[in-house]
Amino acid sequence: MKLFVRTFGCQMNVHDSERIEEIMVRAGYELALSPAEADVLVVNSCTVREKAWHKAISEAGRLGIQKRRRKEVLVVVAGCVAEQEKERVWKLVPVVDLVVGPDRYKELPAMVEEVRREGGRAARHGFDAGQPGDFLSTHASGKRRAASAFLTVMKGCSEQCSYCIVPSVRGPRRSRPSVDILGEAALLVSEGARELTLLGQTVNSYRDGELTFGRLLREMDQLTLLQRLRFTSPHPRFMTQEVIDCFGALRTLCESLHLPVQSGSDAVLARMKRRYTAEHYRQVAQGLRRGCEDISLTTDIIVGYPGETDADFHETLRLIEEVGFAGAFSFKYSTRPGTPAAALEDDVPEQVKAERLAKVHEVIERLSASARALEIGRTVEVLVEGKGRNAGQVTGRTRKNQIVNFVPKQRTVEELIGQLVWAKVRQALPHSLEGEEA
Ligand code: SAH
Ligand code: SF4
C-alpha cells in the first residue's frame, strides 16, 4: 500500500505531513512518488486565508480523479480545512472518504483500515488535551536525516487576533513537556540533523511549569552536535527580554527572526486585538539589534483590514522602512468564517487592497535587495541542502536564512549535502546569492 501527501500552508503543516507519513510508514505503508501510484491520497490543507481553503478543496477533487481508474483509492482531507468543515467536507467534495483534523493523525491508520473493511466514510476531529503522548514525537529512523529538521514545542493558539481562524481549527495553546522536546532534539541530532526549527503558533509563549521559552532555548543550545537553532512563529507580545537576550549570546541561535507585525498602525493593531503597539515592536527590533547587530528580520503584513485608512497604511510603510525588514509575506485581508472580524464590513475596496499589497511588495523588494547586496564580498557559513540552480553548484542557506548557490572546490554535491561549508559571496540575484567555496 502506498501513500501520497500533498501539503498546503505553513511550516507546521509541512512538519505535520512528515508526521502523517511517519505514522503511516510505521503502519506498513510506503511513500508514493506521485498520486497515480498511491492507494491513499492525503490533502494536508490550510484555511488561514480564503484562497488557501479553495486550493485545498479543489486539490481534493482533483486527486479524486484517481478513483476513476482505481476504485479502491481513498482520498483524505487532513489539517485545518478538515477541522473547520468536519463532515461538511463530504458535501463540498463528494469523492472524499476520510476527514481528519490536526490533532487526530494517530488515528489515521485505523480509520483507513475501518473504511477499507466496512466501506463508507470516516471523520475524526476535535482537540486533545495536550498530554505528553498527544504530541506526535519523531521516532528513531535508523537512517541519516536531512540536515534541517522541525521540532514541535507547542500547539494551538490562545490569542484571539480578530481576523484569524487558527485558534478555532488548531485549538487552545498547549505546551509540550520540555523533557520530551529535549529527548526528540537529541534523537534528531544523533541521526544527522544540524539545524532545528522549533515550531508553534505563538512559539515564544511556550511554558512548562517554571521553564520559559528563553530557558528552553538555552537548554537546546547545550546540544553539542547542534549547529543552528531557529524558531517560528513568535508573537511580539511574548518577546521578553529573556528571549531577546538569547540572540547574539547563544552559539546555535541564528541571526535571523521571522516576527509577524501585521500592521504599523496602532489603531489597526488594537482592532486586530494584537495586544501590542507599533512602538513595542520597534523596541523589540532595537533590542534584538543591540545584542545581535546583524540580525535579519522578516515579517508578515496584512493590508486592507476593515477600516484601514491611507494614513494607517502609511504607518505600516513607515514601520517597514524603519525596521528594515529583509523580507516579508504580505497578504490582502480575507474574511474567515467564525472570526470576530467576520462581523465587520470588509470595506477596503479590492483595488485599494491590491495597490497597498503592490506597494508593500515594492518596498520589501528594495529592502531585501539591499540586504543581499550587503553580503557581496563576505564569507558566509552555508548549510548545504542539495544541488544548486546551475550545473556544478550546490545550494544552501546562511545563518541569516539567505539562499546561496555556490561552486564547490573539490568535494562532490553528495559529499557536501548536510555539511556546513564556507562560501565567498560574489553576486546578489533577485532571491538568492551566488559565489564559490571559500
Ligand atoms: N501564528 C502566527 C501566524 C499564523 S497565520 C502569528 O501570529 O504570527 C500566518 C499569517 O497569515 C499571519 O501572520 C497573517 O499575516 C496572515 N493571516 C492570518 N489570517 C488572515 C486573514 N484573515 N487575512 C489575511 N491574512 C491573514
Ligand atoms: Fe492567529 Fe493571532 Fe494566533 Fe497567530 S497569534 S495564530 S495570527 S490568533
PDB file of N, CA and C in Angstrom, residues 17 32 57 70 77 82 95 110 127 129 140 144 148 167 206 217 222 241 274 298-299 323 330 333 343 347 358 365 415:
ATOM      1  N   SER A  17       2.815  16.943   7.855  1.00  0.00           N
ATOM      2  CA  SER A  17       2.822  15.963   6.768  1.00  0.00           C
ATOM      3  C   SER A  17       3.916  14.920   6.993  1.00  0.00           C
ATOM      4  N   ALA A  32       4.591   6.994  -1.938  1.00  0.00           N
ATOM      5  CA  ALA A  32       4.497   7.014  -3.398  1.00  0.00           C
ATOM      6  C   ALA A  32       5.150   8.283  -3.930  1.00  0.00           C
ATOM      7  N   ILE A  57      -9.694  22.493  -1.312  1.00  0.00           N
ATOM      8  CA  ILE A  57     -10.925  21.856  -1.773  1.00  0.00           C
ATOM      9  C   ILE A  57     -10.773  21.405  -3.228  1.00  0.00           C
ATOM     10  N   ARG A  70      -8.942   3.530 -10.421  1.00  0.00           N
ATOM     11  CA  ARG A  70      -8.845   2.505  -9.378  1.00  0.00           C
ATOM     12  C   ARG A  70      -9.819   2.864  -8.263  1.00  0.00           C
ATOM     13  N   VAL A  77      -8.991  14.280   3.445  1.00  0.00           N
ATOM     14  CA  VAL A  77      -8.715  15.690   3.711  1.00  0.00           C
ATOM     15  C   VAL A  77      -8.265  15.792   5.171  1.00  0.00           C
ATOM     16  N   ALA A  82     -10.135  20.338   7.317  1.00  0.00           N
ATOM     17  CA  ALA A  82     -10.840  19.187   7.904  1.00  0.00           C
ATOM     18  C   ALA A  82     -11.474  19.592   9.240  1.00  0.00           C
ATOM     19  N   VAL A  95     -16.046  13.108  -3.481  1.00  0.00           N
ATOM     20  CA  VAL A  95     -15.093  11.992  -3.633  1.00  0.00           C
ATOM     21  C   VAL A  95     -14.272  11.724  -2.378  1.00  0.00           C
ATOM     22  N   ALA A 110      -5.968   3.397  11.557  1.00  0.00           N
ATOM     23  CA  ALA A 110      -7.171   2.641  11.950  1.00  0.00           C
ATOM     24  C   ALA A 110      -8.387   3.098  11.133  1.00  0.00           C
ATOM     25  N   PHE A 127     -10.104  18.433  19.586  1.00  0.00           N
ATOM     26  CA  PHE A 127      -8.746  18.642  20.091  1.00  0.00           C
ATOM     27  C   PHE A 127      -8.437  17.740  21.268  1.00  0.00           C
ATOM     28  N   ALA A 129      -5.989  16.970  24.817  1.00  0.00           N
ATOM     29  CA  ALA A 129      -5.728  17.819  25.982  1.00  0.00           C
ATOM     30  C   ALA A 129      -4.276  18.268  26.045  1.00  0.00           C
ATOM     31  N   ALA A 140      12.941   7.056  16.153  1.00  0.00           N
ATOM     32  CA  ALA A 140      14.248   6.778  15.563  1.00  0.00           C
ATOM     33  C   ALA A 140      14.026   6.192  14.174  1.00  0.00           C
ATOM     34  N   ARG A 144      20.158   8.230   8.107  1.00  0.00           N
ATOM     35  CA  ARG A 144      20.656   9.588   8.223  1.00  0.00           C
ATOM     36  C   ARG A 144      19.550  10.571   7.837  1.00  0.00           C
ATOM     37  N   SER A 148      18.356  19.649   8.203  1.00  0.00           N
ATOM     38  CA  SER A 148      17.463  20.574   8.877  1.00  0.00           C
ATOM     39  C   SER A 148      16.171  19.859   9.277  1.00  0.00           C
ATOM     40  N   PRO A 167      -7.054  29.717  15.921  1.00  0.00           N
ATOM     41  CA  PRO A 167      -7.457  29.156  17.221  1.00  0.00           C
ATOM     42  C   PRO A 167      -8.641  28.184  17.108  1.00  0.00           C
ATOM     43  N   TYR A 206       5.728  29.638  24.875  1.00  0.00           N
ATOM     44  CA  TYR A 206       5.957  28.312  25.457  1.00  0.00           C
ATOM     45  C   TYR A 206       6.249  28.411  26.961  1.00  0.00           C
ATOM     46  N   LEU A 217      15.456  27.665  25.035  1.00  0.00           N
ATOM     47  CA  LEU A 217      16.484  27.966  24.028  1.00  0.00           C
ATOM     48  C   LEU A 217      17.877  27.673  24.594  1.00  0.00           C
ATOM     49  N   GLN A 222      22.745  23.684  24.470  1.00  0.00           N
ATOM     50  CA  GLN A 222      23.742  22.791  25.072  1.00  0.00           C
ATOM     51  C   GLN A 222      24.001  21.542  24.232  1.00  0.00           C
ATOM     52  N   GLN A 241      12.511  40.118  27.468  1.00  0.00           N
ATOM     53  CA  GLN A 241      13.936  40.451  27.490  1.00  0.00           C
ATOM     54  C   GLN A 241      14.768  39.171  27.505  1.00  0.00           C
ATOM     55  N   ARG A 274      -4.131  42.587  18.509  1.00  0.00           N
ATOM     56  CA  ARG A 274      -2.774  42.033  18.549  1.00  0.00           C
ATOM     57  C   ARG A 274      -2.134  42.247  19.929  1.00  0.00           C
ATOM     58  N   THR A 298      12.433  39.414   9.376  1.00  0.00           N
ATOM     59  CA  THR A 298      11.379  39.304   8.365  1.00  0.00           C
ATOM     60  C   THR A 298      10.030  39.311   9.080  1.00  0.00           C
ATOM     61  N   THR A 299       8.948  39.500   8.302  1.00  0.00           N
ATOM     62  CA  THR A 299       7.658  39.679   8.966  1.00  0.00           C
ATOM     63  C   THR A 299       6.487  39.255   8.093  1.00  0.00           C
ATOM     64  N   VAL A 323      12.213  49.515  10.438  1.00  0.00           N
ATOM     65  CA  VAL A 323      12.789  48.255  10.933  1.00  0.00           C
ATOM     66  C   VAL A 323      13.769  47.704   9.908  1.00  0.00           C
ATOM     67  N   SER A 330       3.265  39.151   2.585  1.00  0.00           N
ATOM     68  CA  SER A 330       2.186  40.122   2.769  1.00  0.00           C
ATOM     69  C   SER A 330       0.915  39.598   2.116  1.00  0.00           C
ATOM     70  N   TYR A 333      -6.211  41.249   3.349  1.00  0.00           N
ATOM     71  CA  TYR A 333      -7.139  40.721   4.356  1.00  0.00           C
ATOM     72  C   TYR A 333      -8.234  39.912   3.665  1.00  0.00           C
ATOM     73  N   ALA A 343     -17.660  39.772  11.499  1.00  0.00           N
ATOM     74  CA  ALA A 343     -18.853  40.592  11.752  1.00  0.00           C
ATOM     75  C   ALA A 343     -18.686  42.006  11.197  1.00  0.00           C
ATOM     76  N   ASP A 347     -14.535  46.482   4.185  1.00  0.00           N
ATOM     77  CA  ASP A 347     -14.877  47.713   3.469  1.00  0.00           C
ATOM     78  C   ASP A 347     -13.749  48.341   2.662  1.00  0.00           C
ATOM     79  N   ALA A 358       0.768  45.797  -3.561  1.00  0.00           N
ATOM     80  CA  ALA A 358       1.842  46.044  -4.536  1.00  0.00           C
ATOM     81  C   ALA A 358       2.876  46.994  -3.942  1.00  0.00           C
ATOM     82  N   GLU A 365      10.867  44.416  -1.650  1.00  0.00           N
ATOM     83  CA  GLU A 365      11.837  44.015  -2.684  1.00  0.00           C
ATOM     84  C   GLU A 365      13.098  44.862  -2.585  1.00  0.00           C
ATOM     85  N   GLU A 415      28.791  14.710  -1.280  1.00  0.00           N
ATOM     86  CA  GLU A 415      29.630  14.809  -0.077  1.00  0.00           C
ATOM     87  C   GLU A 415      29.281  16.048   0.739  1.00  0.00           C
TER      88      GLU A 415
END
